[in-house]
Short mmCIF file of C-alpha atoms and ligand atoms in Angstrom, two decimals:
data_model
loop_
_atom_site.label_atom_id
_atom_site.label_comp_id
_atom_site.label_asym_id
_atom_site.label_seq_id
_atom_site.Cartn_x
_atom_site.Cartn_y
_atom_site.Cartn_z
CA MET A 1333 -35.71 28.40 29.21
CA LYS A 1334 -35.26 26.16 26.20
CA ILE A 1335 -37.16 27.97 22.98
CA GLY A 1336 -38.35 26.49 19.74
CA PHE A 1337 -38.56 29.21 16.65
CA ILE A 1338 -40.77 28.42 13.59
CA GLY A 1339 -40.98 31.08 11.21
CA LEU A 1340 -37.83 33.50 11.16
CA GLY A 1341 -38.91 36.34 8.32
CA ASN A 1342 -39.69 39.97 8.86
CA MET A 1343 -40.98 39.83 12.59
CA GLY A 1344 -39.60 36.33 13.86
CA ALA A 1345 -36.18 37.26 13.23
CA PRO A 1346 -35.90 40.13 15.20
CA MET A 1347 -38.10 38.49 18.06
CA ALA A 1348 -35.86 35.63 18.18
CA LYS A 1349 -32.67 37.89 18.30
CA ASN A 1350 -34.18 39.66 21.42
CA LEU A 1351 -34.95 36.20 23.27
CA VAL A 1352 -30.94 35.26 22.38
CA ALA A 1353 -29.61 38.62 23.90
CA ALA A 1354 -32.10 37.81 27.14
CA GLY A 1355 -29.50 34.59 27.51
CA HIS A 1356 -32.32 31.96 26.27
CA ASP A 1357 -31.03 29.04 24.17
CA VAL A 1358 -33.04 29.22 20.93
CA THR A 1359 -33.33 26.67 18.39
CA GLY A 1360 -35.08 28.06 14.84
CA HIS A 1361 -36.65 26.32 11.76
CA ASP A 1362 -38.12 28.52 8.72
CA ILE A 1363 -38.08 26.76 5.26
CA HIS A 1364 -36.52 30.10 3.45
CA ALA A 1365 -35.25 32.43 5.94
CA PRO A 1366 -31.77 32.26 7.44
CA MET A 1367 -31.22 32.04 10.82
CA PRO A 1368 -30.35 34.80 13.04
CA ASP A 1369 -27.24 35.25 14.86
CA GLY A 1370 -27.01 33.08 18.00
CA VAL A 1371 -30.39 30.80 16.81
CA ILE A 1372 -29.11 27.23 16.32
CA ALA A 1373 -30.89 25.45 13.33
CA ALA A 1374 -33.06 22.61 12.96
CA ILE A 1375 -33.86 20.67 10.17
CA SER A 1376 -37.56 20.61 10.68
CA ALA A 1377 -40.31 22.20 13.00
CA ALA A 1378 -40.68 18.98 15.10
CA GLY A 1379 -36.73 19.18 15.44
CA ALA A 1380 -36.74 22.66 17.00
CA ALA A 1381 -39.80 21.87 19.04
CA LYS A 1382 -38.98 18.79 20.83
CA ASP A 1383 -36.67 19.67 24.05
CA ALA A 1384 -38.45 23.17 23.96
CA ASP A 1385 -39.83 24.52 27.25
CA VAL A 1386 -41.96 27.11 24.86
CA VAL A 1387 -42.53 26.81 21.28
CA ILE A 1388 -43.23 29.96 19.42
CA THR A 1389 -44.71 30.06 15.91
CA MET A 1390 -44.65 33.43 13.63
CA LEU A 1391 -46.00 31.99 10.65
CA PRO A 1392 -48.20 33.81 7.50
CA ASN A 1393 -51.34 32.24 7.99
CA GLY A 1394 -54.00 30.08 9.34
CA ALA A 1395 -53.48 27.06 7.09
CA ILE A 1396 -49.43 27.01 7.40
CA LEU A 1397 -49.88 27.39 11.30
CA ARG A 1398 -52.10 24.12 10.93
CA ALA A 1399 -49.87 22.29 9.33
CA VAL A 1400 -46.70 22.91 11.02
CA ALA A 1401 -48.36 22.37 14.49
CA ASP A 1402 -49.42 18.69 13.05
CA ASP A 1403 -45.31 18.59 12.85
CA LEU A 1404 -44.70 19.78 15.91
CA ILE A 1405 -46.97 19.06 18.78
CA PRO A 1406 -46.13 15.19 18.72
CA ALA A 1407 -42.64 16.60 19.25
CA MET A 1408 -43.42 18.60 21.90
CA LYS A 1409 -42.98 17.82 25.68
CA GLN A 1410 -45.59 16.91 28.20
CA GLY A 1411 -46.79 20.57 29.68
CA ALA A 1412 -44.55 22.85 27.27
CA VAL A 1413 -46.33 25.83 25.50
CA LEU A 1414 -47.30 26.19 22.13
CA CYS A 1415 -47.54 30.11 21.77
CA ASP A 1416 -48.67 31.53 18.21
CA CYS A 1417 -47.78 34.71 17.67
CA SER A 1418 -48.85 34.91 14.04
CA THR A 1419 -52.32 36.90 12.96
CA VAL A 1420 -54.72 34.16 12.17
CA ASP A 1421 -58.28 33.15 11.85
CA VAL A 1422 -59.76 32.64 15.43
CA GLU A 1423 -60.82 29.31 14.03
CA SER A 1424 -57.44 28.33 13.64
CA ALA A 1425 -56.11 29.27 17.07
CA ARG A 1426 -58.56 27.26 18.54
CA ALA A 1427 -58.16 24.23 16.74
CA VAL A 1428 -54.39 24.20 17.23
CA ALA A 1429 -55.07 24.77 21.06
CA GLU A 1430 -57.65 21.69 20.80
CA GLN A 1431 -55.07 19.81 19.13
CA ALA A 1432 -52.23 20.65 21.61
CA ALA A 1433 -55.01 19.84 24.73
CA LYS A 1434 -55.00 16.52 23.60
CA ALA A 1435 -51.05 15.96 23.38
CA GLY A 1436 -50.74 17.01 27.06
CA VAL A 1437 -49.30 20.22 25.56
CA LEU A 1438 -50.67 24.24 26.73
CA ALA A 1439 -51.37 26.58 23.89
CA ILE A 1440 -51.70 30.57 23.47
CA ASP A 1441 -52.56 32.49 20.81
CA ALA A 1442 -50.71 35.75 21.20
CA PRO A 1443 -50.82 37.64 17.78
CA VAL A 1444 -49.03 41.27 18.19
CA SER A 1445 -48.80 44.81 17.29
CA GLY A 1446 -46.03 47.36 17.11
CA GLY A 1447 -44.84 45.99 13.24
CA ILE A 1448 -41.39 44.97 12.43
CA GLY A 1449 -39.87 48.17 14.47
CA GLY A 1450 -41.77 46.81 17.51
CA ALA A 1451 -40.32 43.65 17.09
CA ALA A 1452 -36.69 44.85 16.42
CA ALA A 1453 -36.98 47.26 19.69
CA GLY A 1454 -38.86 44.81 21.92
CA THR A 1455 -41.43 47.07 22.15
CA LEU A 1456 -44.41 44.82 20.93
CA THR A 1457 -47.90 44.69 22.23
CA PHE A 1458 -49.37 40.72 22.98
CA MET A 1459 -52.55 40.13 23.09
CA ALA A 1460 -52.95 36.40 24.63
CA GLY A 1461 -55.61 33.67 24.51
CA GLY A 1462 -55.22 30.32 26.78
CA SER A 1463 -55.11 29.39 30.12
CA ASP A 1464 -53.63 31.49 33.13
CA GLU A 1465 -51.00 28.91 33.64
CA ALA A 1466 -49.71 28.92 29.62
CA PHE A 1467 -49.85 32.75 29.94
CA ALA A 1468 -47.98 33.04 33.04
CA ILE A 1469 -45.18 30.41 31.70
CA VAL A 1470 -44.87 32.79 28.36
CA LYS A 1471 -45.17 35.93 30.30
CA PRO A 1472 -41.28 36.44 30.96
CA LEU A 1473 -40.83 35.91 27.11
CA PHE A 1474 -43.30 38.56 26.18
CA ASP A 1475 -41.94 40.96 28.51
CA ILE A 1476 -38.21 40.74 26.67
CA MET A 1477 -39.95 40.77 22.82
CA GLY A 1478 -42.65 43.46 24.00
CA GLN A 1479 -43.81 46.21 26.38
CA LYS A 1480 -47.13 45.26 27.24
CA ALA A 1481 -49.16 41.61 26.87
CA VAL A 1482 -52.63 41.71 27.87
CA HIS A 1483 -54.25 38.44 28.95
CA CYS A 1484 -57.65 38.57 26.77
CA GLY A 1485 -59.06 35.40 27.76
CA ALA A 1486 -59.51 31.83 26.32
CA SER A 1487 -58.09 30.26 23.13
CA GLY A 1488 -58.75 32.77 20.34
CA ALA A 1489 -59.33 35.28 22.40
CA GLY A 1490 -56.10 36.94 21.47
CA GLN A 1491 -56.97 36.88 17.86
CA ALA A 1492 -60.22 38.29 18.36
CA ALA A 1493 -58.65 41.39 19.96
CA LYS A 1494 -56.20 41.56 17.19
CA ILE A 1495 -58.95 41.57 14.34
CA CYS A 1496 -61.06 43.93 15.93
CA ASN A 1497 -58.33 46.50 16.86
CA ASN A 1498 -57.07 46.30 13.39
CA MET A 1499 -60.79 46.40 11.82
CA ILE A 1500 -60.92 50.14 14.00
CA LEU A 1501 -57.66 50.68 12.63
CA GLY A 1502 -58.44 50.08 8.67
CA VAL A 1503 -61.73 51.96 9.05
CA THR A 1504 -60.36 54.90 10.84
CA MET A 1505 -57.30 55.06 8.29
CA ILE A 1506 -59.79 55.57 5.74
CA ALA A 1507 -62.07 57.88 7.30
CA THR A 1508 -59.13 60.02 8.15
CA CYS A 1509 -57.58 59.52 4.27
CA GLU A 1510 -61.25 60.72 2.94
CA ALA A 1511 -61.76 63.58 5.21
CA PHE A 1512 -57.91 65.12 4.13
CA ALA A 1513 -59.26 64.68 0.46
CA LEU A 1514 -62.39 66.43 1.23
CA ALA A 1515 -60.77 69.27 3.17
CA ASP A 1516 -58.10 69.73 0.24
CA LYS A 1517 -61.07 70.13 -2.18
CA LEU A 1518 -62.33 72.67 0.22
CA GLY A 1519 -59.24 74.54 0.36
CA LEU A 1520 -58.38 73.98 3.85
CA ASP A 1521 -55.17 73.95 4.58
CA ARG A 1522 -53.88 70.50 5.52
CA GLN A 1523 -51.65 71.71 8.64
CA LYS A 1524 -54.52 73.82 9.98
CA MET A 1525 -56.67 70.49 9.45
CA PHE A 1526 -54.15 68.68 11.60
CA ASP A 1527 -54.34 71.34 14.56
CA VAL A 1528 -58.16 71.08 14.55
CA VAL A 1529 -58.89 67.34 14.34
CA SER A 1530 -55.73 66.32 16.48
CA THR A 1531 -57.02 68.09 19.22
CA SER A 1532 -61.02 67.56 18.64
CA SER A 1533 -63.42 64.96 18.80
CA GLY A 1534 -62.53 63.22 15.29
CA TYR A 1535 -58.62 62.62 16.69
CA SER A 1536 -57.48 59.12 16.03
CA TRP A 1537 -53.84 57.06 16.45
CA THR A 1538 -54.02 57.40 12.60
CA MET A 1539 -54.33 61.27 12.73
CA ASN A 1540 -52.61 61.99 15.77
CA ALA A 1541 -49.73 59.34 15.82
CA TYR A 1542 -49.64 58.26 12.36
CA CYS A 1543 -50.71 61.36 10.26
CA PRO A 1544 -51.25 60.26 6.27
CA ALA A 1545 -50.62 63.69 5.35
CA PRO A 1546 -46.52 64.21 4.29
CA GLY A 1547 -45.25 66.86 6.22
CA VAL A 1548 -47.82 67.27 9.14
CA GLY A 1549 -48.13 65.75 12.54
CA PRO A 1550 -45.08 63.39 13.73
CA GLN A 1551 -42.81 61.52 11.41
CA SER A 1552 -44.60 58.78 9.88
CA PRO A 1553 -44.41 56.43 6.65
CA ALA A 1554 -46.28 59.34 4.61
CA ASP A 1555 -43.00 61.48 5.13
CA ASN A 1556 -41.19 58.52 3.28
CA GLY A 1557 -42.93 57.92 0.32
CA TYR A 1558 -45.50 55.60 1.79
CA LYS A 1559 -42.88 52.77 2.15
CA PRO A 1560 -44.11 50.41 4.82
CA GLY A 1561 -44.74 51.21 8.14
CA PHE A 1562 -47.26 48.59 7.68
CA ALA A 1563 -47.96 47.75 4.33
CA ALA A 1564 -51.72 48.16 2.58
CA GLU A 1565 -51.84 44.05 2.02
CA LEU A 1566 -51.12 43.12 5.55
CA MET A 1567 -54.00 45.32 6.54
CA LEU A 1568 -56.21 43.70 3.83
CA LYS A 1569 -55.29 40.61 5.35
CA ASP A 1570 -56.20 41.56 8.73
CA LEU A 1571 -59.79 43.17 7.43
CA ARG A 1572 -60.46 39.61 5.55
CA LEU A 1573 -59.71 37.69 8.89
CA SER A 1574 -62.18 40.25 10.75
CA GLN A 1575 -64.97 39.55 7.96
CA GLN A 1576 -64.23 35.81 8.14
CA ALA A 1577 -64.80 36.20 12.00
CA ALA A 1578 -67.85 38.17 11.71
CA GLU A 1579 -69.40 35.73 9.33
CA ALA A 1580 -68.71 32.71 11.65
CA ALA A 1581 -69.82 34.64 14.85
CA ASP A 1582 -73.00 36.41 12.71
CA ALA A 1583 -71.96 39.68 13.68
CA ASP A 1584 -73.23 42.95 11.56
CA THR A 1585 -70.03 44.92 10.83
CA PRO A 1586 -70.83 47.25 7.71
CA MET A 1587 -67.90 49.58 7.98
CA GLY A 1588 -65.34 46.81 8.21
CA HIS A 1589 -66.81 44.77 5.21
CA LEU A 1590 -66.33 48.30 3.46
CA ALA A 1591 -63.12 48.91 4.51
CA ALA A 1592 -62.10 45.25 3.54
CA LEU A 1593 -63.32 46.04 -0.24
CA LEU A 1594 -61.52 49.60 -0.37
CA TYR A 1595 -58.04 47.86 0.70
CA GLU A 1596 -58.82 44.83 -1.85
CA THR A 1597 -59.42 47.21 -4.59
CA PHE A 1598 -56.39 49.38 -3.51
CA VAL A 1599 -54.16 46.34 -3.56
CA GLU A 1600 -55.03 44.14 -6.14
CA ASN A 1601 -56.08 46.76 -8.88
CA GLU A 1602 -54.79 50.54 -7.82
CA GLY A 1603 -50.92 50.00 -7.05
CA GLY A 1604 -51.41 49.85 -3.42
CA GLN A 1605 -49.34 46.44 -3.05
CA GLY A 1606 -45.92 47.11 -0.95
CA MET A 1607 -47.32 50.86 0.14
CA ASP A 1608 -48.27 51.56 3.41
CA PHE A 1609 -51.82 51.24 4.32
CA SER A 1610 -51.45 55.14 5.01
CA ALA A 1611 -51.23 55.55 1.13
CA MET A 1612 -55.17 55.47 0.74
CA LEU A 1613 -54.37 59.44 1.11
CA PRO A 1614 -53.12 59.90 -2.32
CA ARG A 1615 -55.56 57.42 -3.60
CA PHE A 1616 -58.55 59.39 -2.31
CA GLU A 1617 -56.69 62.61 -3.60
CA LYS A 1618 -56.96 61.48 -7.24
CA ARG A 1619 -60.45 60.57 -7.14
CA HIS A 1620 -63.80 61.99 -7.94
CA ARG A 1621 -67.35 61.56 -6.65
CA GLY A 1622 -69.37 59.05 -7.94
P1 NAD B 1260 -42.48 36.75 6.69
O1 NAD B 1260 -43.30 36.46 5.62
O2 NAD B 1260 -41.51 37.77 6.64
O3 NAD B 1260 -42.34 35.64 7.81
C1 NAD B 1260 -43.30 34.23 7.53
C2 NAD B 1260 -42.12 33.18 7.76
O4 NAD B 1260 -42.64 32.04 7.88
C3 NAD B 1260 -41.27 32.99 6.71
O5 NAD B 1260 -39.87 33.46 6.64
C4 NAD B 1260 -41.48 31.86 5.78
O6 NAD B 1260 -40.54 30.95 4.94
C5 NAD B 1260 -41.74 31.30 6.97
N1 NAD B 1260 -42.60 29.88 6.65
C6 NAD B 1260 -43.77 29.57 6.05
N2 NAD B 1260 -44.15 28.18 6.34
C7 NAD B 1260 -43.22 27.56 6.90
C8 NAD B 1260 -42.88 26.42 7.31
N3 NAD B 1260 -44.26 25.36 6.76
N4 NAD B 1260 -42.10 26.14 8.46
C9 NAD B 1260 -41.20 26.62 8.33
N5 NAD B 1260 -41.27 28.56 8.20
C10 NAD B 1260 -42.22 28.50 7.46
O7 NAD B 1260 -44.07 37.37 7.88
P2 NAD B 1260 -44.12 38.63 8.89
O8 NAD B 1260 -44.17 39.68 8.18
O9 NAD B 1260 -42.83 38.14 9.46
O10 NAD B 1260 -45.38 37.94 9.59
C11 NAD B 1260 -45.40 37.08 10.46
C12 NAD B 1260 -47.19 37.12 10.80
O11 NAD B 1260 -46.76 38.28 11.83
C13 NAD B 1260 -47.72 37.12 10.05
O12 NAD B 1260 -49.03 36.17 10.50
C14 NAD B 1260 -48.61 38.45 9.97
O13 NAD B 1260 -49.63 38.86 9.74
C15 NAD B 1260 -47.89 38.70 11.18
N6 NAD B 1260 -47.84 40.12 11.73
C16 NAD B 1260 -46.85 41.21 11.06
C17 NAD B 1260 -46.61 42.59 11.29
C18 NAD B 1260 -45.72 43.12 10.36
O14 NAD B 1260 -45.69 44.45 10.17
N7 NAD B 1260 -44.72 42.21 9.45
C19 NAD B 1260 -47.28 42.79 12.27
C20 NAD B 1260 -48.13 42.34 13.16
C21 NAD B 1260 -48.45 40.86 12.53
#
């Protein structure tokens, strides 16, 4: 396939590399990042998009996605697919899909989970929103870049799945960390805490697979000085998107709201910037009630 790839940063570069390694013809564009080996450089997003069967975008946010879409959609072939893998607000995903439809271009929002490690290993999970036709065209590329692709529904459904998942993740990480900090103060050994909770009804992905306590459970960023992993500021971004969506949809999400506030304080005032999102545990350790 001829693929255009816009946004070759931490995630986009390894994803594009995997497409090249699988024999696809990839033309890329990024305003700062260098092109990975095997990716042909285009001087604009439109240049990377014009002959492509599929254009993949992997950009920082919805405003940038909309600006890039304005540039590249008019350059795309009729019937080609614009596949946005960035994490953006549901409204931007739907607006871009509408703009694409008017231009005779198919669109799919397909944010990912799995992080930089998953992008490099080709083990991402894709959560896709768009038509069956668009999903079928892009599915072989998802199979190269990832290990699972779920077609969640119409445009915006992929972003909806992503922010709901990450709202659970943020809330659960905070709950796991505050429980460890309480257990410490109650004199409970952390290994014992893990042994019980990981096999009891408090178990979760954050406890069992990504334990925030160093030296306990499987290897995780906690064992590496809380170097990300999944950075606290990316968790904050996703929690803010969940709250923006909740506001627009009139959904009551008190735990998501509180999680967004806690990560905001952590990132902006408590040195959490650049730390893994599980560094909430040392934050709680230092704190007192009140
Ligand atoms: P990044 O900042 O490393 O990469 C974004 C790239 O987009 C940069 O190289 C930047 O130069 C480029 N860019 C910005 N504006 C552009 C423009 N107008 N035209 C062309 N290129 C432009 O970010 P990342 O970590 O690769 O994340 C990308 C997306 O994936 C984000 O939406 C993020 O939320 C999501 N995501 C990231 C992770 C992660 O662990 N890093 C995990 C899941 C999802």
